PDB file of C-alpha atoms in Angstrom:
ATOM      1  CA  MET A 197     -78.298  -2.820  25.165  1.00 87.00           C
ATOM      2  CA  VAL A 198     -78.244   0.034  27.737  1.00 92.00           C
ATOM      3  CA  ARG A 199     -79.823   3.360  26.890  1.00 91.00           C
ATOM      4  CA  GLU A 200     -78.420   6.511  28.490  1.00 91.00           C
ATOM      5  CA  GLU A 201     -81.884   7.977  29.133  1.00 91.00           C
ATOM      6  CA  ASP A 202     -82.915   4.621  30.872  1.00 93.00           C
ATOM      7  CA  ASP A 203     -80.096   4.412  33.191  1.00 94.00           C
ATOM      8  CA  LYS A 204     -77.354   6.927  32.963  1.00 94.00           C
ATOM      9  CA  PRO A 205     -74.895   5.617  35.752  1.00 95.00           C
ATOM     10  CA  LEU A 206     -75.034   2.150  34.125  1.00 96.00           C
ATOM     11  CA  PHE A 207     -74.664   3.651  30.736  1.00 94.00           C
ATOM     12  CA  ASP A 208     -71.528   5.604  31.916  1.00 94.00           C
ATOM     13  CA  ARG A 209     -70.004   2.488  33.489  1.00 96.00           C
ATOM     14  CA  VAL A 210     -70.480   0.428  30.406  1.00 96.00           C
ATOM     15  CA  GLN A 211     -69.051   3.243  28.174  1.00 93.00           C
ATOM     16  CA  GLU A 212     -66.062   3.498  30.452  1.00 94.00           C
ATOM     17  CA  GLN A 213     -65.410  -0.261  30.267  1.00 97.00           C
ATOM     18  CA  ASN A 214     -65.694  -0.171  26.490  1.00 96.00           C
ATOM     19  CA  LEU A 215     -63.056   2.503  26.360  1.00 93.00           C
ATOM     20  CA  LEU A 216     -60.703   0.162  28.555  1.00 94.00           C
ATOM     21  CA  ARG A 217     -61.378  -2.712  26.187  1.00 96.00           C
ATOM     22  CA  GLN A 218     -60.998  -0.658  23.124  1.00 96.00           C
ATOM     23  CA  TYR A 219     -57.638   0.635  24.427  1.00 96.00           C
ATOM     24  CA  ASP A 220     -56.618  -3.080  24.967  1.00 96.00           C
ATOM     25  CA  LEU A 221     -57.714  -3.912  21.391  1.00 97.00           C
ATOM     26  CA  LEU A 222     -55.796  -0.859  20.280  1.00 97.00           C
ATOM     27  CA  SER A 223     -52.652  -1.741  21.822  1.00 97.00           C
ATOM     28  CA  ASN A 224     -52.781  -5.137  20.029  1.00 97.00           C
ATOM     29  CA  CYS A 225     -53.561  -3.395  16.691  1.00 97.00           C
ATOM     30  CA  VAL A 226     -50.545  -1.135  17.421  1.00 97.00           C
ATOM     31  CA  GLU A 227     -48.181  -4.210  17.893  1.00 97.00           C
ATOM     32  CA  ILE A 228     -49.648  -5.777  14.700  1.00 97.00           C
ATOM     33  CA  GLY A 229     -49.157  -2.376  12.832  1.00 97.00           C
ATOM     34  CA  LEU A 230     -45.618  -2.078  14.046  1.00 97.00           C
ATOM     35  CA  SER A 231     -44.835  -5.618  12.774  1.00 97.00           C
ATOM     36  CA  LYS A 232     -46.754  -5.500   9.494  1.00 97.00           C
ATOM     37  CA  GLY A 233     -46.525  -1.770   8.602  1.00 96.00           C
ATOM     38  CA  VAL A 234     -49.271   0.889   7.823  1.00 97.00           C
ATOM     39  CA  GLU A 235     -51.144  -1.415   5.541  1.00 96.00           C
ATOM     40  CA  ALA A 236     -52.520  -3.130   8.721  1.00 97.00           C
ATOM     41  CA  PHE A 237     -54.539   0.141   9.095  1.00 98.00           C
ATOM     42  CA  ASP A 238     -57.678  -0.915   7.316  1.00 98.00           C
ATOM     43  CA  ASN A 239     -61.473  -0.986   7.515  1.00 98.00           C
ATOM     44  CA  TYR A 240     -61.421  -4.183   9.521  1.00 97.00           C
ATOM     45  CA  THR A 241     -59.358  -2.446  12.183  1.00 98.00           C
ATOM     46  CA  LEU A 242     -61.614   0.454  12.393  1.00 98.00           C
ATOM     47  CA  TRP A 243     -64.756  -1.677  12.366  1.00 98.00           C
ATOM     48  CA  ALA A 244     -63.259  -3.752  15.470  1.00 98.00           C
ATOM     49  CA  LEU A 245     -62.246  -0.529  17.216  1.00 98.00           C
ATOM     50  CA  ASN A 246     -65.861   0.973  16.797  1.00 98.00           C
ATOM     51  CA  ALA A 247     -67.444  -2.419  17.979  1.00 97.00           C
ATOM     52  CA  ALA A 248     -65.449  -2.293  21.172  1.00 97.00           C
ATOM     53  CA  ALA A 249     -66.318   1.290  21.787  1.00 97.00           C
ATOM     54  CA  VAL A 250     -70.078   0.856  21.481  1.00 96.00           C
ATOM     55  CA  SER A 251     -70.665  -2.793  22.894  1.00 96.00           C
ATOM     56  CA  ASN A 252     -73.845  -3.107  24.837  1.00 95.00           C
ATOM     57  CA  ILE A 253     -74.850   0.620  24.259  1.00 93.00           C
ATOM     58  CA  ALA A 254     -75.493   0.657  20.467  1.00 91.00           C
ATOM     59  CA  GLN A 255     -76.714  -1.695  17.903  1.00 89.00           C
ATOM     60  CA  PHE A 256     -74.733  -2.135  14.557  1.00 90.00           C
ATOM     61  CA  GLY A 257     -71.308  -1.393  16.150  1.00 94.00           C
ATOM     62  CA  GLY A 258     -68.577  -2.293  13.891  1.00 96.00           C
ATOM     63  CA  ARG A 259     -70.435  -1.621  10.671  1.00 96.00           C
ATOM     64  CA  TYR A 260     -70.698   1.477   8.485  1.00 97.00           C
ATOM     65  CA  ARG A 261     -73.862   3.283   8.849  1.00 96.00           C
ATOM     66  CA  GLU A 262     -76.755   2.867   6.243  1.00 95.00           C
ATOM     67  CA  GLU A 263     -78.798   5.778   7.386  1.00 94.00           C
ATOM     68  CA  PRO A 264     -78.616   9.516   7.644  1.00 94.00           C
ATOM     69  CA  ILE A 265     -76.958  10.958  10.788  1.00 92.00           C
ATOM     70  CA  TYR A 266     -76.783  14.521  12.105  1.00 90.00           C
ATOM     71  CA  VAL A 267     -74.035  15.925  14.406  1.00 89.00           C
ATOM     72  CA  GLY A 268     -74.882  19.533  15.665  1.00 88.00           C
ATOM     73  CA  ASP A 269     -74.693  21.929  12.696  1.00 87.00           C
ATOM     74  CA  HIS A 270     -72.670  19.311  10.649  1.00 89.00           C
ATOM     75  CA  ILE A 271     -74.477  17.149   8.078  1.00 92.00           C
ATOM     76  CA  PRO A 272     -72.080  14.228   7.313  1.00 96.00           C
ATOM     77  CA  PRO A 273     -72.071  12.790   3.814  1.00 96.00           C
ATOM     78  CA  HIS A 274     -75.004  10.506   2.501  1.00 97.00           C
ATOM     79  CA  PHE A 275     -74.667   6.988   4.033  1.00 97.00           C
ATOM     80  CA  ASP A 276     -74.309   5.516   0.408  1.00 97.00           C
ATOM     81  CA  ARG A 277     -70.805   7.412   0.125  1.00 98.00           C
ATOM     82  CA  VAL A 278     -69.427   6.255   3.594  1.00 98.00           C
ATOM     83  CA  ALA A 279     -67.597   2.977   2.358  1.00 98.00           C
ATOM     84  CA  ASP A 280     -66.067   4.801  -0.571  1.00 98.00           C
ATOM     85  CA  LEU A 281     -65.057   7.970   1.543  1.00 98.00           C
ATOM     86  CA  MET A 282     -63.522   5.667   4.153  1.00 98.00           C
ATOM     87  CA  ASP A 283     -61.588   3.676   1.516  1.00 98.00           C
ATOM     88  CA  ARG A 284     -60.234   7.063   0.234  1.00 98.00           C
ATOM     89  CA  CYS A 285     -59.308   8.121   3.722  1.00 98.00           C
ATOM     90  CA  ILE A 286     -57.421   4.904   4.322  1.00 98.00           C
ATOM     91  CA  SER A 287     -55.909   5.252   0.824  1.00 98.00           C
ATOM     92  CA  VAL A 288     -54.606   8.753   1.594  1.00 97.00           C
ATOM     93  CA  VAL A 289     -52.700   7.324   4.731  1.00 98.00           C
ATOM     94  CA  HIS A 290     -51.294   4.511   2.697  1.00 98.00           C
ATOM     95  CA  GLU A 291     -50.173   6.519  -0.235  1.00 97.00           C
ATOM     96  CA  ASN A 292     -48.576   9.331   1.888  1.00 97.00           C
ATOM     97  CA  TRP A 293     -47.037   7.322   4.697  1.00 97.00           C
ATOM     98  CA  SER A 294     -43.606   7.595   3.484  1.00 95.00           C
ATOM     99  CA  THR A 295     -43.725  11.148   2.072  1.00 95.00           C
ATOM    100  CA  VAL A 296     -45.181  13.105   4.935  1.00 93.00           C
ATOM    101  CA  GLY A 297     -42.253  13.607   7.250  1.00 87.00           C
ATOM    102  CA  ASP A 298     -44.108  15.018  10.250  1.00 93.00           C
ATOM    103  CA  PRO A 299     -45.474  12.344  12.469  1.00 97.00           C
ATOM    104  CA  VAL A 300     -48.725  14.060  13.290  1.00 98.00           C
ATOM    105  CA  THR A 301     -50.217  15.271  10.036  1.00 97.00           C
ATOM    106  CA  LEU A 302     -51.502  11.986   8.777  1.00 98.00           C
ATOM    107  CA  PRO A 303     -53.075  11.059  12.295  1.00 98.00           C
ATOM    108  CA  ALA A 304     -54.529  14.525  12.348  1.00 98.00           C
ATOM    109  CA  PHE A 305     -56.052  14.075   8.846  1.00 98.00           C
ATOM    110  CA  VAL A 306     -57.613  10.743  10.019  1.00 98.00           C
ATOM    111  CA  LEU A 307     -59.035  12.355  13.096  1.00 98.00           C
ATOM    112  CA  TRP A 308     -60.659  15.022  11.269  1.00 98.00           C
ATOM    113  CA  ARG A 309     -61.786  13.013   8.238  1.00 98.00           C
ATOM    114  CA  MET A 310     -63.533  10.341  10.243  1.00 98.00           C
ATOM    115  CA  ASN A 311     -65.269  12.996  12.373  1.00 97.00           C
ATOM    116  CA  TRP A 312     -66.369  14.794   9.128  1.00 97.00           C
ATOM    117  CA  ILE A 313     -67.640  11.420   7.392  1.00 98.00           C
ATOM    118  CA  HIS A 314     -69.019  10.102  10.678  1.00 97.00           C
ATOM    119  CA  PRO A 315     -68.966   6.492   9.364  1.00 98.00           C
ATOM    120  CA  PHE A 316     -70.769   4.659  12.299  1.00 97.00           C
ATOM    121  CA  VAL A 317     -74.054   5.096  13.930  1.00 94.00           C
ATOM    122  CA  GLU A 318     -72.501   5.565  17.346  1.00 94.00           C
ATOM    123  CA  GLY A 319     -68.955   5.868  18.680  1.00 95.00           C
ATOM    124  CA  ASN A 320     -67.422   8.071  15.943  1.00 96.00           C
ATOM    125  CA  GLY A 321     -65.568  10.253  18.074  1.00 95.00           C
ATOM    126  CA  ARG A 322     -64.097   7.450  20.132  1.00 96.00           C
ATOM    127  CA  THR A 323     -63.233   5.368  17.054  1.00 98.00           C
ATOM    128  CA  ALA A 324     -61.511   8.439  15.409  1.00 98.00           C
ATOM    129  CA  ARG A 325     -59.530   9.244  18.354  1.00 98.00           C
ATOM    130  CA  ALA A 326     -58.413   5.550  18.579  1.00 98.00           C
ATOM    131  CA  ALA A 327     -57.479   5.453  14.884  1.00 98.00           C
ATOM    132  CA  CYS A 328     -55.491   8.740  15.393  1.00 98.00           C
ATOM    133  CA  TYR A 329     -53.679   7.252  18.266  1.00 98.00           C
ATOM    134  CA  TYR A 330     -53.038   4.118  16.294  1.00 98.00           C
ATOM    135  CA  LEU A 331     -51.329   6.106  13.625  1.00 98.00           C
ATOM    136  CA  LEU A 332     -49.315   8.356  15.999  1.00 98.00           C
ATOM    137  CA  CYS A 333     -47.849   5.099  17.790  1.00 98.00           C
ATOM    138  CA  LEU A 334     -47.002   3.805  14.242  1.00 98.00           C
ATOM    139  CA  ARG A 335     -45.446   7.078  13.259  1.00 97.00           C
ATOM    140  CA  TYR A 336     -43.233   7.318  16.452  1.00 96.00           C
ATOM    141  CA  GLY A 337     -42.493   3.599  16.266  1.00 96.00           C
ATOM    142  CA  ASP A 338     -43.945   2.257  19.509  1.00 96.00           C
ATOM    143  CA  LEU A 339     -46.953   2.375  21.879  1.00 96.00           C
ATOM    144  CA  LEU A 340     -46.512   5.830  23.230  1.00 96.00           C
ATOM    145  CA  PRO A 341     -45.454   5.864  27.122  1.00 95.00           C
ATOM    146  CA  GLY A 342     -47.159   8.316  29.469  1.00 92.00           C
ATOM    147  CA  VAL A 343     -49.761   7.831  32.118  1.00 89.00           C
ATOM    148  CA  LYS A 344     -52.484   9.732  30.215  1.00 95.00           C
ATOM    149  CA  THR A 345     -52.943   9.118  26.409  1.00 96.00           C
ATOM    150  CA  VAL A 346     -53.764  11.535  23.801  1.00 97.00           C
ATOM    151  CA  PRO A 347     -57.266  10.267  23.405  1.00 96.00           C
ATOM    152  CA  GLU A 348     -57.809  10.820  27.124  1.00 95.00           C
ATOM    153  CA  ARG A 349     -56.252  14.396  26.816  1.00 96.00           C
ATOM    154  CA  ILE A 350     -58.590  15.223  23.949  1.00 97.00           C
ATOM    155  CA  ARG A 351     -61.624  14.177  25.946  1.00 92.00           C
ATOM    156  CA  GLU A 352     -60.430  16.488  28.785  1.00 92.00           C
ATOM    157  CA  ASN A 353     -59.947  19.478  26.364  1.00 86.00           C
ATOM    158  CA  ARG A 354     -62.930  19.389  24.001  1.00 92.00           C
ATOM    159  CA  PRO A 355     -63.303  23.105  23.170  1.00 95.00           C
ATOM    160  CA  ALA A 356     -59.830  23.193  21.408  1.00 96.00           C
ATOM    161  CA  TYR A 357     -60.435  19.919  19.755  1.00 97.00           C
ATOM    162  CA  TYR A 358     -63.709  20.934  18.341  1.00 95.00           C
ATOM    163  CA  ALA A 359     -62.118  24.249  17.351  1.00 97.00           C
ATOM    164  CA  ALA A 360     -59.493  22.472  15.310  1.00 97.00           C
ATOM    165  CA  LEU A 361     -62.070  20.238  13.773  1.00 96.00           C
ATOM    166  CA  LYS A 362     -64.124  23.104  12.781  1.00 96.00           C
ATOM    167  CA  ALA A 363     -61.127  24.883  11.188  1.00 97.00           C
ATOM    168  CA  ALA A 364     -60.407  21.779   9.071  1.00 97.00           C
ATOM    169  CA  ASP A 365     -64.113  21.569   8.054  1.00 95.00           C
ATOM    170  CA  GLN A 366     -64.189  25.218   7.014  1.00 95.00           C
ATOM    171  CA  ALA A 367     -60.945  24.851   5.070  1.00 96.00           C
ATOM    172  CA  TRP A 368     -62.638  21.920   3.353  1.00 95.00           C
ATOM    173  CA  ALA A 369     -65.875  23.734   2.578  1.00 93.00           C
ATOM    174  CA  ALA A 370     -63.629  26.402   0.886  1.00 96.00           C
ATOM    175  CA  GLY A 371     -61.950  23.893  -1.291  1.00 95.00           C
ATOM    176  CA  HIS A 372     -58.657  23.557   0.672  1.00 95.00           C
ATOM    177  CA  PHE A 373     -57.157  20.780   2.688  1.00 93.00           C
ATOM    178  CA  ASP A 374     -55.864  22.040   6.020  1.00 97.00           C
ATOM    179  CA  VAL A 375     -55.484  20.128   9.224  1.00 97.00           C
ATOM    180  CA  SER A 376     -52.624  22.289  10.572  1.00 97.00           C
ATOM    181  CA  GLU A 377     -54.611  23.678  13.483  1.00 98.00           C
ATOM    182  CA  LEU A 378     -55.610  20.040  14.521  1.00 98.00           C
ATOM    183  CA  ARG A 379     -51.906  19.004  13.897  1.00 98.00           C
ATOM    184  CA  ASP A 380     -50.518  21.609  16.154  1.00 98.00           C
ATOM    185  CA  TYR A 381     -53.243  20.765  18.930  1.00 98.00           C
ATOM    186  CA  LEU A 382     -52.181  17.045  18.582  1.00 98.00           C
ATOM    187  CA  THR A 383     -48.533  17.833  18.621  1.00 98.00           C
ATOM    188  CA  GLU A 384     -49.012  19.583  21.923  1.00 97.00           C
ATOM    189  CA  LEU A 385     -50.986  16.713  23.433  1.00 97.00           C
ATOM    190  CA  VAL A 386     -48.260  14.253  22.293  1.00 98.00           C
ATOM    191  CA  ARG A 387     -45.522  16.349  23.921  1.00 97.00           C
ATOM    192  CA  GLN A 388     -47.565  16.338  27.146  1.00 96.00           C
ATOM    193  CA  GLN A 389     -47.980  12.558  27.133  1.00 97.00           C
ATOM    194  CA  LEU A 390     -44.316  11.938  26.339  1.00 96.00           C
ATOM    195  CA  ALA A 391     -43.350  14.379  29.175  1.00 95.00           C
ATOM    196  CA  GLU A 392     -44.894  12.374  31.698  1.00 86.00           C
TER     197      GLU A 392
END
């Protein structure tokens, strides 16, 4: 395992290689999802995407966390709720797949919800962005063309991403479900990718 504080250049190289491996795996998952349908989006897919994202930089990759975790001023749910919350997240996607007409709302929901739950010890953002992209590809019916993918664009424009996540968090804390800001943000990134 490589620790960032011990060797940052090596850590950065390993992390970048992991993202490439994760994208290769994601491409394969999209192909399977396009063949089998949205039911192929499950815990096993998420575990595999997380394991690829954190290989050689974190222990317990590909498993839901069993300890507390803190993310800035956000305190994710207690670890004993993670598995149930993730099952519910996946269920929302499956149950609403054919009723939500807009292709970006459910991917936006998963992106926000996974960041809110923070189900893994490490690699939550990378895995959430991969899951979001997986669902975007399924909604559009193909691996999206374009040189720079939506996850890469998110990494380049984090302030708008964080603001959209925070807006969804605030709506949830007030007792509402609203990922419209995140949906609009993603819609623009998809438009940019497809325009290339």
